mmCIF file of C-alpha atoms and ligand atoms in Angstrom:
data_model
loop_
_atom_site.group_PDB
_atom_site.id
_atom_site.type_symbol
_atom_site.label_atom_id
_atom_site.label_comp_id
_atom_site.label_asym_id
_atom_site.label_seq_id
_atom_site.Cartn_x
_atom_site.Cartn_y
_atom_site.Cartn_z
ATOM 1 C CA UNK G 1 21.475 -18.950 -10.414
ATOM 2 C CA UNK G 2 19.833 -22.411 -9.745
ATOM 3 C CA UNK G 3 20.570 -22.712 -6.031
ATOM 4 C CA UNK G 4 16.693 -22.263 -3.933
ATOM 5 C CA UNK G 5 17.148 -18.121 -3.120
ATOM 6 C CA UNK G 6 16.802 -17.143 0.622
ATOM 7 C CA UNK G 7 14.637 -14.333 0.020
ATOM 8 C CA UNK G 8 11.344 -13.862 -2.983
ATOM 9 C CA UNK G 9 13.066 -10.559 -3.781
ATOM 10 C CA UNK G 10 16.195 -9.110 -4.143
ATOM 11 C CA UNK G 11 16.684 -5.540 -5.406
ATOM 12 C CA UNK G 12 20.479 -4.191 -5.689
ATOM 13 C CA UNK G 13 20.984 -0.298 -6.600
ATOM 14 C CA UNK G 14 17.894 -0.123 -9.086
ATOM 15 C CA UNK G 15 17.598 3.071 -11.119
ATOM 16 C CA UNK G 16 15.203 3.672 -13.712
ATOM 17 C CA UNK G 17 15.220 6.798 -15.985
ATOM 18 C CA UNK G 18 12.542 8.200 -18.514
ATOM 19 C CA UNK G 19 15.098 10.868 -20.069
ATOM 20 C CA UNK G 20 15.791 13.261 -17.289
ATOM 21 C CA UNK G 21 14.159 11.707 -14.554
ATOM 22 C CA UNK G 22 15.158 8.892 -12.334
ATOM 23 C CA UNK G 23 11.576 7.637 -11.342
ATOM 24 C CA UNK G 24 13.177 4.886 -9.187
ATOM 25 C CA UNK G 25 16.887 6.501 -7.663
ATOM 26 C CA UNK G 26 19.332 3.854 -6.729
ATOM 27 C CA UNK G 27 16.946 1.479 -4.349
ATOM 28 C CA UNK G 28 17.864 -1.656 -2.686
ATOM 29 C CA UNK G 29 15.983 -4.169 -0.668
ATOM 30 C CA UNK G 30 14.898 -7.703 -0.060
ATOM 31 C CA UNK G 31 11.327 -9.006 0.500
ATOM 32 C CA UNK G 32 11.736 -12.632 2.645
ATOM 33 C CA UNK G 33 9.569 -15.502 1.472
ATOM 34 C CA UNK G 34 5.986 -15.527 2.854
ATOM 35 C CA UNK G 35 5.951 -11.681 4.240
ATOM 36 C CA UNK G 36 3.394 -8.848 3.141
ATOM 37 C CA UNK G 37 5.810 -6.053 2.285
ATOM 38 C CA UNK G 38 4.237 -2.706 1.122
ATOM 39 C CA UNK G 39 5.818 0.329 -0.759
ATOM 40 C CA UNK G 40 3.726 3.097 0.755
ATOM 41 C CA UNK G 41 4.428 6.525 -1.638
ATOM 42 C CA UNK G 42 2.570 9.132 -2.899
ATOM 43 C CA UNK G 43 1.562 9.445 -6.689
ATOM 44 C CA UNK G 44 4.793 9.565 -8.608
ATOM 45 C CA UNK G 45 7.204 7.825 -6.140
ATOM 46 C CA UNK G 46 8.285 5.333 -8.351
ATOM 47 C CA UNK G 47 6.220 2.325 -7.102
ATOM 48 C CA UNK G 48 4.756 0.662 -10.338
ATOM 49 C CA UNK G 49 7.780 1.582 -11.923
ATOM 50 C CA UNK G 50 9.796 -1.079 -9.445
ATOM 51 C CA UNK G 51 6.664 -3.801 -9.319
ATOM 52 C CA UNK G 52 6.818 -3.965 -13.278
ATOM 53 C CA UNK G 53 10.287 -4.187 -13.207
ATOM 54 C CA UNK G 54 10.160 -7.094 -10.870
ATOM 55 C CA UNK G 55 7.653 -8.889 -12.758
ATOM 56 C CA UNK G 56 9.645 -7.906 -15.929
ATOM 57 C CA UNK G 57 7.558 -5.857 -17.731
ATOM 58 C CA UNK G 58 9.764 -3.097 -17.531
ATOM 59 C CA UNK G 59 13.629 -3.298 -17.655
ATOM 60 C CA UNK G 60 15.877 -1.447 -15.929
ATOM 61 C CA UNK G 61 17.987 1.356 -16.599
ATOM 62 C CA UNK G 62 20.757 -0.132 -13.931
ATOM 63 C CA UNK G 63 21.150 -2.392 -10.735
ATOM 64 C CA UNK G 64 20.075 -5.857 -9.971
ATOM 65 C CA UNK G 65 17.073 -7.506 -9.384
ATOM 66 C CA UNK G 66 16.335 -11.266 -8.602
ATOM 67 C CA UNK G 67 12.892 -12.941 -8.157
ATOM 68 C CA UNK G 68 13.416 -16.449 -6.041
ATOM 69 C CA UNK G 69 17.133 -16.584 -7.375
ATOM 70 C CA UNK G 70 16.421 -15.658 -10.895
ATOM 71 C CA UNK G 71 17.802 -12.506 -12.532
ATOM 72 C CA UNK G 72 14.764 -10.023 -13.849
ATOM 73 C CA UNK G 73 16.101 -9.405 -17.106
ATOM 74 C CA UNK G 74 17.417 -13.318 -18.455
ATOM 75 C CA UNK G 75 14.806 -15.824 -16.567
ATOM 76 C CA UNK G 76 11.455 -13.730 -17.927
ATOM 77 C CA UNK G 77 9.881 -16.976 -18.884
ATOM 78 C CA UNK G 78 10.336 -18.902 -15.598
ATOM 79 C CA UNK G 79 9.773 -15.905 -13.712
ATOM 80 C CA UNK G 80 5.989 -15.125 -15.152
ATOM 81 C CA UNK G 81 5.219 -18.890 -14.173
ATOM 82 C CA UNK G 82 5.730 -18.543 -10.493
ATOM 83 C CA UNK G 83 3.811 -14.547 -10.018
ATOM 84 C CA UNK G 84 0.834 -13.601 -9.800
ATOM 85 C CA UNK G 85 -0.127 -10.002 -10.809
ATOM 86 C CA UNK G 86 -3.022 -7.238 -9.945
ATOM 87 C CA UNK G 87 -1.994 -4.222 -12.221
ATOM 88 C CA UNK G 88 -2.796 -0.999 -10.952
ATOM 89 C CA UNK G 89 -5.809 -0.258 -13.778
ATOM 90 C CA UNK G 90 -6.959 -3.753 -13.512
ATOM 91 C CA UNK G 91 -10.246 -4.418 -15.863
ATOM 92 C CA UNK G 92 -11.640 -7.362 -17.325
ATOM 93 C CA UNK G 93 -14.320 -8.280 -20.099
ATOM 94 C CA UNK G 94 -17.997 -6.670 -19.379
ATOM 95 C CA UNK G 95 -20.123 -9.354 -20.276
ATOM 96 C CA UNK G 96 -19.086 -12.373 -19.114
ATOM 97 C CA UNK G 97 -19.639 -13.757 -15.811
ATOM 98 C CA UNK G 98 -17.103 -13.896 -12.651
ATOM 99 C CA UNK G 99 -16.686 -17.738 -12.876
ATOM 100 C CA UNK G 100 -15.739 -17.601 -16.728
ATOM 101 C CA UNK G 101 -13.480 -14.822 -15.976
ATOM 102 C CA UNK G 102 -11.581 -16.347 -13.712
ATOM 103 C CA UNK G 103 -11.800 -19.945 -15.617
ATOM 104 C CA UNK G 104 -10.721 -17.881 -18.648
ATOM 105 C CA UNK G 105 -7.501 -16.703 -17.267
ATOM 106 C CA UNK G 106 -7.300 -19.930 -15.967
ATOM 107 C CA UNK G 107 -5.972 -21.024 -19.096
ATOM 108 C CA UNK G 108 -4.527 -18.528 -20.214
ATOM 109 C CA UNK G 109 -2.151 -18.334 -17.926
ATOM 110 C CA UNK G 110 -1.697 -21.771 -15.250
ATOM 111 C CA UNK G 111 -0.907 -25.460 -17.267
ATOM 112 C CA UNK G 112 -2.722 -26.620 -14.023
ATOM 113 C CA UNK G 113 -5.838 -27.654 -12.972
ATOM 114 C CA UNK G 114 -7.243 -24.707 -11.404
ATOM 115 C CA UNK G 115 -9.895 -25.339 -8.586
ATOM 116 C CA UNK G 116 -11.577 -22.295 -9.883
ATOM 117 C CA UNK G 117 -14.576 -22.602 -7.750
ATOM 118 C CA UNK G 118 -11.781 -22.689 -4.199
ATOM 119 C CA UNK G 119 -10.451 -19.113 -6.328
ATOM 120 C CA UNK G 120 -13.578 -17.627 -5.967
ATOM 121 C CA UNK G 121 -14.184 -18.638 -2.761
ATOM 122 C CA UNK G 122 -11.041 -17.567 -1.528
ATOM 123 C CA UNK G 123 -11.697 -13.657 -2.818
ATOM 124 C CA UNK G 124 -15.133 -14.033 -1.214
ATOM 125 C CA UNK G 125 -17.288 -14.045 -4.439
ATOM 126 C CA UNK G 126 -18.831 -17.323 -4.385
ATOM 127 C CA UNK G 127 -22.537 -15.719 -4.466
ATOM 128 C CA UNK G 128 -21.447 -13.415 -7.612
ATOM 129 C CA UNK G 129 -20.067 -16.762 -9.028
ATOM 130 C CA UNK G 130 -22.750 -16.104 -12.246
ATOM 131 C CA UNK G 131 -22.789 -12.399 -11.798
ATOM 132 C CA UNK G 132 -21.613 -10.454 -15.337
ATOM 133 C CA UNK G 133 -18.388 -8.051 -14.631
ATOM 134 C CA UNK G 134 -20.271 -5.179 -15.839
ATOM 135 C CA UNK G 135 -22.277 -5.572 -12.645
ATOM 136 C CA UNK G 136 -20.167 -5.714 -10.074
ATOM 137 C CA UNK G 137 -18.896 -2.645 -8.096
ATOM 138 C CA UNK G 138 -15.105 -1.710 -7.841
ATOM 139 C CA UNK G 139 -14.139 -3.656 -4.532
ATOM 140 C CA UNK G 140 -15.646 -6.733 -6.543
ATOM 141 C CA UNK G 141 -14.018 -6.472 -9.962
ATOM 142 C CA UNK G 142 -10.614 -5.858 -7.923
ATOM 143 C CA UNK G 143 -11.169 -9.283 -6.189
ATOM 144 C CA UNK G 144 -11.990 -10.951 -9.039
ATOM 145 C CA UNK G 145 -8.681 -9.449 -10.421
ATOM 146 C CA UNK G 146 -6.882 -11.008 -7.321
ATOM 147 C CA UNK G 147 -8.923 -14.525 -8.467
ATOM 148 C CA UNK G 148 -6.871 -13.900 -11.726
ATOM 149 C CA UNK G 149 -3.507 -13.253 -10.029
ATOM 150 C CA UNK G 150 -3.834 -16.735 -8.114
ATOM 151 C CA UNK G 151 -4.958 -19.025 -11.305
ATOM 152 C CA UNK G 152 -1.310 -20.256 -10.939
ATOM 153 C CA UNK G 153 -1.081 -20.528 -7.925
ATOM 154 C CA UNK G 154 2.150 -18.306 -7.786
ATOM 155 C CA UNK G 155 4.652 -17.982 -4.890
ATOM 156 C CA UNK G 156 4.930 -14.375 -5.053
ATOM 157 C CA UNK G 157 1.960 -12.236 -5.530
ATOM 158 C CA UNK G 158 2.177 -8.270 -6.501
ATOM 159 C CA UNK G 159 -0.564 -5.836 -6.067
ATOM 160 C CA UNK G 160 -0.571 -2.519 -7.096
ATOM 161 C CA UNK G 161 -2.770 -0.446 -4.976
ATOM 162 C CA UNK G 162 -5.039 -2.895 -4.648
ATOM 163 C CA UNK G 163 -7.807 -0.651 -2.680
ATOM 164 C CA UNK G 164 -7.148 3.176 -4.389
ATOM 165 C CA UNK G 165 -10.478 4.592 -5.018
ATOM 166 C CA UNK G 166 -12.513 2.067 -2.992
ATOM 167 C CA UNK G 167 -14.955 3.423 0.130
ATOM 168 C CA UNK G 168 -13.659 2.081 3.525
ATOM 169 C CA UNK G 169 -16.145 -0.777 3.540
ATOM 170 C CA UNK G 170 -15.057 -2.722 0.151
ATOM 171 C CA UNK G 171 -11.374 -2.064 0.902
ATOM 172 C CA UNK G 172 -11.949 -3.817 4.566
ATOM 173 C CA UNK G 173 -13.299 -6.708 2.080
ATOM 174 C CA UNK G 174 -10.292 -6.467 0.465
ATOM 175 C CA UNK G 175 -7.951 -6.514 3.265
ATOM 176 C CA UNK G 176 -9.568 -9.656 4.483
ATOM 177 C CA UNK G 177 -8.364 -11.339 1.244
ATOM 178 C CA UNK G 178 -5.065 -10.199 1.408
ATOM 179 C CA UNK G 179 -4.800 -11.740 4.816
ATOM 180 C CA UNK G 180 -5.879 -14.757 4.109
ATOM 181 C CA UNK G 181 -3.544 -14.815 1.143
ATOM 182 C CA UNK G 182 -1.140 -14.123 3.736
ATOM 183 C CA UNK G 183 -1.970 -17.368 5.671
ATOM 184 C CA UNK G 184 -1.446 -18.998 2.796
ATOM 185 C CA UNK G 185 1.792 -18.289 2.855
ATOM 186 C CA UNK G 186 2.131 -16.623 -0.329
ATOM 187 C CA UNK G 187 4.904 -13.801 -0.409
ATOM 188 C CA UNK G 188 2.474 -10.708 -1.219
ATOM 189 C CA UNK G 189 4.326 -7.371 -2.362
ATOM 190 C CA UNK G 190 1.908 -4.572 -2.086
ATOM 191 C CA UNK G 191 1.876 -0.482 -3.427
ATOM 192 C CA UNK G 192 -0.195 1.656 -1.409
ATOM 193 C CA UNK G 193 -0.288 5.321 -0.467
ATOM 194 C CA UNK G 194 -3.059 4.421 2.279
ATOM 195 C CA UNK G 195 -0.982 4.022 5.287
ATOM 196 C CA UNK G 196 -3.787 1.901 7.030
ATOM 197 C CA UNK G 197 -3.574 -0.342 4.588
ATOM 198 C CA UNK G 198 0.168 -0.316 5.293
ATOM 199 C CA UNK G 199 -0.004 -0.373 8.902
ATOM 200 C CA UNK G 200 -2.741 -3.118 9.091
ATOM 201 C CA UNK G 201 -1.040 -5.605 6.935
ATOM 202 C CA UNK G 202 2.423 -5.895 5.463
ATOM 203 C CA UNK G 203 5.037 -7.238 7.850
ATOM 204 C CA UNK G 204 7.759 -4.706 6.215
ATOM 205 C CA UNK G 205 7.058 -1.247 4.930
ATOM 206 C CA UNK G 206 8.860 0.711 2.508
ATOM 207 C CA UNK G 207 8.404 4.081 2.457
ATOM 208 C CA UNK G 208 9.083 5.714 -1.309
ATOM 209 C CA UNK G 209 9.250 9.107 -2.088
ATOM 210 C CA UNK G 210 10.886 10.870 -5.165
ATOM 211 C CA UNK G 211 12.485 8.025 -6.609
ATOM 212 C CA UNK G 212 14.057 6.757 -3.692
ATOM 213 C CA UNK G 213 13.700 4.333 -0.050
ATOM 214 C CA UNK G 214 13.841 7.242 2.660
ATOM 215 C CA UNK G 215 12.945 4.416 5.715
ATOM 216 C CA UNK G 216 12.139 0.655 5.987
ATOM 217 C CA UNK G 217 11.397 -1.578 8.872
ATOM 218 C CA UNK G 218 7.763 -3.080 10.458
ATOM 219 C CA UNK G 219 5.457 -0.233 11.212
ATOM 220 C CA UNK G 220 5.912 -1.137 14.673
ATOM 221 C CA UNK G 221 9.714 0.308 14.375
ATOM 222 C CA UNK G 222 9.175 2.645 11.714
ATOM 223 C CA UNK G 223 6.983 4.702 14.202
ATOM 224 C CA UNK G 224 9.208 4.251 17.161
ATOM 225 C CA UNK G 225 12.433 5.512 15.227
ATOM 226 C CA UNK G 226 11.172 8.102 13.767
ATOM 227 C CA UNK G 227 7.968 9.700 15.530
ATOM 228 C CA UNK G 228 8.268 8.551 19.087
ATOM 229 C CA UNK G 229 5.375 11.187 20.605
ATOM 230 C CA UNK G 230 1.969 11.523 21.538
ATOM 231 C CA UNK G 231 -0.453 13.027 19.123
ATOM 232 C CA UNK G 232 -3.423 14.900 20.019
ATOM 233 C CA UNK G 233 -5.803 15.032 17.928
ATOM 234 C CA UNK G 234 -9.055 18.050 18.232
ATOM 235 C CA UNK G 235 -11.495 17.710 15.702
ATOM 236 C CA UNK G 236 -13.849 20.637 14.346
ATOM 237 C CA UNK G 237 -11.929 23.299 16.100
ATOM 238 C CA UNK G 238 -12.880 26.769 15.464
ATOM 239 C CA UNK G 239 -10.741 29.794 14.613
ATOM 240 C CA UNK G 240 -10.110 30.924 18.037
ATOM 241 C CA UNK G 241 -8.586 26.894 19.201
ATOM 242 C CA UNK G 242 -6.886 27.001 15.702
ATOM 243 C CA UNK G 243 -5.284 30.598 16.995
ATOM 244 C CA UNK G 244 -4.359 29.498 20.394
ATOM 245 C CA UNK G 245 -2.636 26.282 19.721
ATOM 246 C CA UNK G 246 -0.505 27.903 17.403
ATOM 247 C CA UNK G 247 0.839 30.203 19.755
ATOM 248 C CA UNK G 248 1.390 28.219 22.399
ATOM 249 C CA UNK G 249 4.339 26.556 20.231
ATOM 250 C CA UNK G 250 3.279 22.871 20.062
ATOM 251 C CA UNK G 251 4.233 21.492 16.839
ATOM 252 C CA UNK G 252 1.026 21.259 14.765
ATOM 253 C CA UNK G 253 1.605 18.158 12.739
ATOM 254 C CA UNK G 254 -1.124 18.354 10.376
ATOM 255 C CA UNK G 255 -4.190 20.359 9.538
ATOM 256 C CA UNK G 256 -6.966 18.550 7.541
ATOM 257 C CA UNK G 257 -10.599 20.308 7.059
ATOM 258 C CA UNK G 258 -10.588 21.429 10.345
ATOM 259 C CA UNK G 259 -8.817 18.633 12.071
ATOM 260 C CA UNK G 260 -5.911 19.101 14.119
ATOM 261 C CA UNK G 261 -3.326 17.219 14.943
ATOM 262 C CA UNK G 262 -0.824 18.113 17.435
ATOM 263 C CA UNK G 263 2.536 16.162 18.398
ATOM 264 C CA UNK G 264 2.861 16.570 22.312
ATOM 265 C CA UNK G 265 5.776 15.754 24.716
ATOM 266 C CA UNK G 266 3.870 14.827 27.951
ATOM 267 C CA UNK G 267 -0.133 13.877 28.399
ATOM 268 C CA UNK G 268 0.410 16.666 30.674
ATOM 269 C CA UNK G 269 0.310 19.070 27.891
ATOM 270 C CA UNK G 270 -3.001 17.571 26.719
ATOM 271 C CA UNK G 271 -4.535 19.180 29.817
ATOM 272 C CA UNK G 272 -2.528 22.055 28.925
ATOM 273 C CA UNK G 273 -4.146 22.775 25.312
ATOM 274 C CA UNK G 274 -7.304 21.898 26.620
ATOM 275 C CA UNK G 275 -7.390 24.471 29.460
ATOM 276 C CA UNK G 276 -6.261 27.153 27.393
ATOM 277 C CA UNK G 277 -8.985 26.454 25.097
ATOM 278 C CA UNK G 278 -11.340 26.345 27.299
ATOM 279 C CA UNK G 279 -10.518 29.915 29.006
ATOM 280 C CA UNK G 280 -10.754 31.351 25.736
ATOM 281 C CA UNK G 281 -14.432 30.376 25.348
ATOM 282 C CA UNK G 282 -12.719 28.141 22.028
ATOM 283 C CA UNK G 283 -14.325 25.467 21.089
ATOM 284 C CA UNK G 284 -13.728 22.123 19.493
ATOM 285 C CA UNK G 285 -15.809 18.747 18.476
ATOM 286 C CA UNK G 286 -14.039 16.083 20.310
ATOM 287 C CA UNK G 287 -10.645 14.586 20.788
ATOM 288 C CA UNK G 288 -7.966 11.489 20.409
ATOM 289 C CA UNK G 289 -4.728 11.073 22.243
ATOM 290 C CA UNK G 290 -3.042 8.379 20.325
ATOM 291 C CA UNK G 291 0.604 7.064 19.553
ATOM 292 C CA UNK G 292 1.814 8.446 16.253
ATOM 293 C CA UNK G 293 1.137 6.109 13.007
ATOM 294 C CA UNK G 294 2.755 5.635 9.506
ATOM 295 C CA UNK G 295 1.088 8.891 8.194
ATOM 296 C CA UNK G 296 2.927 11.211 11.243
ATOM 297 C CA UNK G 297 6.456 9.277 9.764
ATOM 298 C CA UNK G 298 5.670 9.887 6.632
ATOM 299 C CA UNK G 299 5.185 13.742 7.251
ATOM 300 C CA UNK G 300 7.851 13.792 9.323
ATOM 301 C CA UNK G 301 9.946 12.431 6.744
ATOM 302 C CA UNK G 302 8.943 14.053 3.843
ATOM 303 C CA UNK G 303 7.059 17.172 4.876
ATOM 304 C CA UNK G 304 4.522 16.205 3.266
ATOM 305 C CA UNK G 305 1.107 14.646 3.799
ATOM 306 C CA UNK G 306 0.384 11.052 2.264
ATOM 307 C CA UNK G 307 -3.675 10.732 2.231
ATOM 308 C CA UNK G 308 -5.965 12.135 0.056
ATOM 309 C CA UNK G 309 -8.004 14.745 0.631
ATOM 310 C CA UNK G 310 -7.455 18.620 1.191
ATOM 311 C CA UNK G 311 -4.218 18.395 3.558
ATOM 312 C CA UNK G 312 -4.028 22.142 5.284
ATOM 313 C CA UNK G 313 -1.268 23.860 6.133
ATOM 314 C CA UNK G 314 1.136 22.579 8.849
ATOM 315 C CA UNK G 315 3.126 23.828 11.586
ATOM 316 C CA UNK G 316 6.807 25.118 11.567
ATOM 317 C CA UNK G 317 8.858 22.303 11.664
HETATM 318 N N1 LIG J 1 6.673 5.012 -19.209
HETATM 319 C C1 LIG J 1 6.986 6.176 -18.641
HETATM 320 N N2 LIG J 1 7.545 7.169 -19.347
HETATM 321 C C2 LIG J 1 7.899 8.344 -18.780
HETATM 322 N N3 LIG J 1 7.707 8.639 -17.466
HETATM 323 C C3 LIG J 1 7.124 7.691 -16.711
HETATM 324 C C4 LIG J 1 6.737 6.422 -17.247
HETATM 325 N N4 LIG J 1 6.196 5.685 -16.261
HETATM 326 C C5 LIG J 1 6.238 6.444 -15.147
HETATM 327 N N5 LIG J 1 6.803 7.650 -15.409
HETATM 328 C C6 LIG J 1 7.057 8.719 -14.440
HETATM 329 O O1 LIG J 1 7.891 8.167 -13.421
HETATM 330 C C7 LIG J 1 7.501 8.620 -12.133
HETATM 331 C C8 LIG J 1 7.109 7.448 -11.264
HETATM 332 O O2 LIG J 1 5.925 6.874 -11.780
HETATM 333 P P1 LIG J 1 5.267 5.561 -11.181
HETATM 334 O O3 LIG J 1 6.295 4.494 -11.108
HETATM 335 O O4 LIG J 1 4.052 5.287 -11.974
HETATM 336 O O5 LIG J 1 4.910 6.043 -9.702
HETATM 337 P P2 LIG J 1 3.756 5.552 -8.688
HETATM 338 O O6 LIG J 1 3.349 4.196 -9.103
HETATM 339 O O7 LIG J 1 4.415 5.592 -7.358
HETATM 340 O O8 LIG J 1 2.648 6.544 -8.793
HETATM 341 C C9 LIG J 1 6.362 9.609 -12.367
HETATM 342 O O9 LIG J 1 6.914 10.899 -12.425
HETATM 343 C C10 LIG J 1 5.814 9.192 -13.721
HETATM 344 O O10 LIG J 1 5.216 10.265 -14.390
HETATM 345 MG MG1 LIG J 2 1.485 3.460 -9.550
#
């Protein structure tokens, strides 16, 4: 195909198989040029399985896939020159310094004339220019690994799960980059199972689970279409609020610690759970009323929670 493609990606009935099991189940989807589109999924959902097909690492078992026009499997060579790629395990030599790094895979990989120095200022690193890798904490070393994805300055840009494993703070440093590669106008195709990360920055979101695309739209919609209701949320409730919420037949969305969240019909109700609370001499921590997020469509699609941590138990469906 040599005519200029209307969208970066193109994915037509993919299926991958390891033996028995189809990590990636019959998925199709597009990613236009210049939008942040995430694949938000648990562990195990197929995710890197897709990105490394795209980027050709990994071939698949059936279906299509273009990148900018050019099939997966036949234009490996011309596809590799026009990607950039964060692998999910991303690590880089110990003991040399951030600027050699990046000037290091600088020719490795781009026949250009890198403007290394504009690299590391873009991923925010221009005072750890000298610093050795060994040194730098994990939000670092990730951006320098995003330095590395950009030494060709490639149209299409995949990172997988950029932020997994990072405290809020560095992955807030990393979001920053991402927008402002973003603004660039680079096509960025993210994995995530954060849905923040999700929510704050991709113009499309995918949501993968077992293999295969159960919804896809802009957060924005995603939330409307499928979890169109207030949540309440009451944090450090004791055993008593726990008790009395659950029999007053509110669907409990999720438990976490001793978080709960509660999907309501009316704000009326919120005064509802509160009073009842309150006669019973319950008590709670404090409170959010909020509209749903990606994490409330995810449950409701899947049953299951998405973010780490101890989820509890949930409420009848
Ligand atoms: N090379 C492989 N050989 C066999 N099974 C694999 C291989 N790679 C991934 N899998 C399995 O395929 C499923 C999807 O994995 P993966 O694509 O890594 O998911 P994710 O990135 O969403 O965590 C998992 O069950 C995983 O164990
Ligand atoms: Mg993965």
């Amino acid at each position: 195909m040599t005519k200029e493609a209307e969208y970066a990606i193109e994915v037509d009935k993919l299926t991958k198989r390891y033996g028995d099991l189809s990590a990636v189940n019959d998925i199709s989807f597009t990613v236009r040029k210049g939008e942040v589109f995430a694949f938000l999924g648990p562990n195990g959902a197929g995710k890197t399985t897709t990105v490394e097909i795209i980027e050709t690492i990994r071939t698949p078992t059936s279906g299509n896939v273009h990148l900018l026009g050019m099939d997966v499997t036949k234009k490996k060579h011309d596809i590799v020159r026009r990607i950039g790629v964060l692998p999910q395990e991303f690590s880089s030599f110990d003991r040399i310094t951030v600027r050699e790094t990046v000037q290091y895979y600088s020719r490795l990989f781009s026949g250009r004339n890198t403007d290394i120095d504009g690299l590391i200022d873009l991923v925010n690193l221009k005072d750890k220019t000298n610093e050795q890798y060994k040194n730098l904490s994990g939000g670092l070393r990730q951006r320098v690994g995003i330095a590395i994805a950009l030494v060709n300055d490639p149209e299409v840009v995949f990172l997988d799960e950029p932020t997994t494993g990072l405290d809020p703070r560095a992955r807030r440093e990393v979001w920053e980059v991402l927008q402002g590669l973003k603004k660039k106008g680079k096509t960025v195709f993210l994995t995530t199972h954060y849905m923040e990360e999700a929510e704050l920055l991709a113009d499309t979101v995918a949501i993968i689970s077992k293999g295969k695309i159960i919804a896809m739209g802009s957060p924005g919609e995603l939330v409307e279409k499928n979890a169109n209701y207030p949540v309440l949320t009451l944090q450090s409730v004791d055993e008593k609020a726990l008790e009395i919420v659950r029999t007053m037949g509110f669907e409990q969305v999720l438990s976490n610690h001793k978080d709960i969240k509660i999907r309501v019909e009316h704000t009326d109700d919120v005064q509802k759970i509160l009073s009842a609370i309150k006669d019973a001499g319950a008590s709670y921590l404090g409170l959010d009323v909020r509209k749903p997020n990606l994490e409330e469509v995810f449950l409701k699609l899947t049953g299951e929670a998405l973010s780490d941590g101890p989820a509890g138990g949930r409420g009848a469906e």
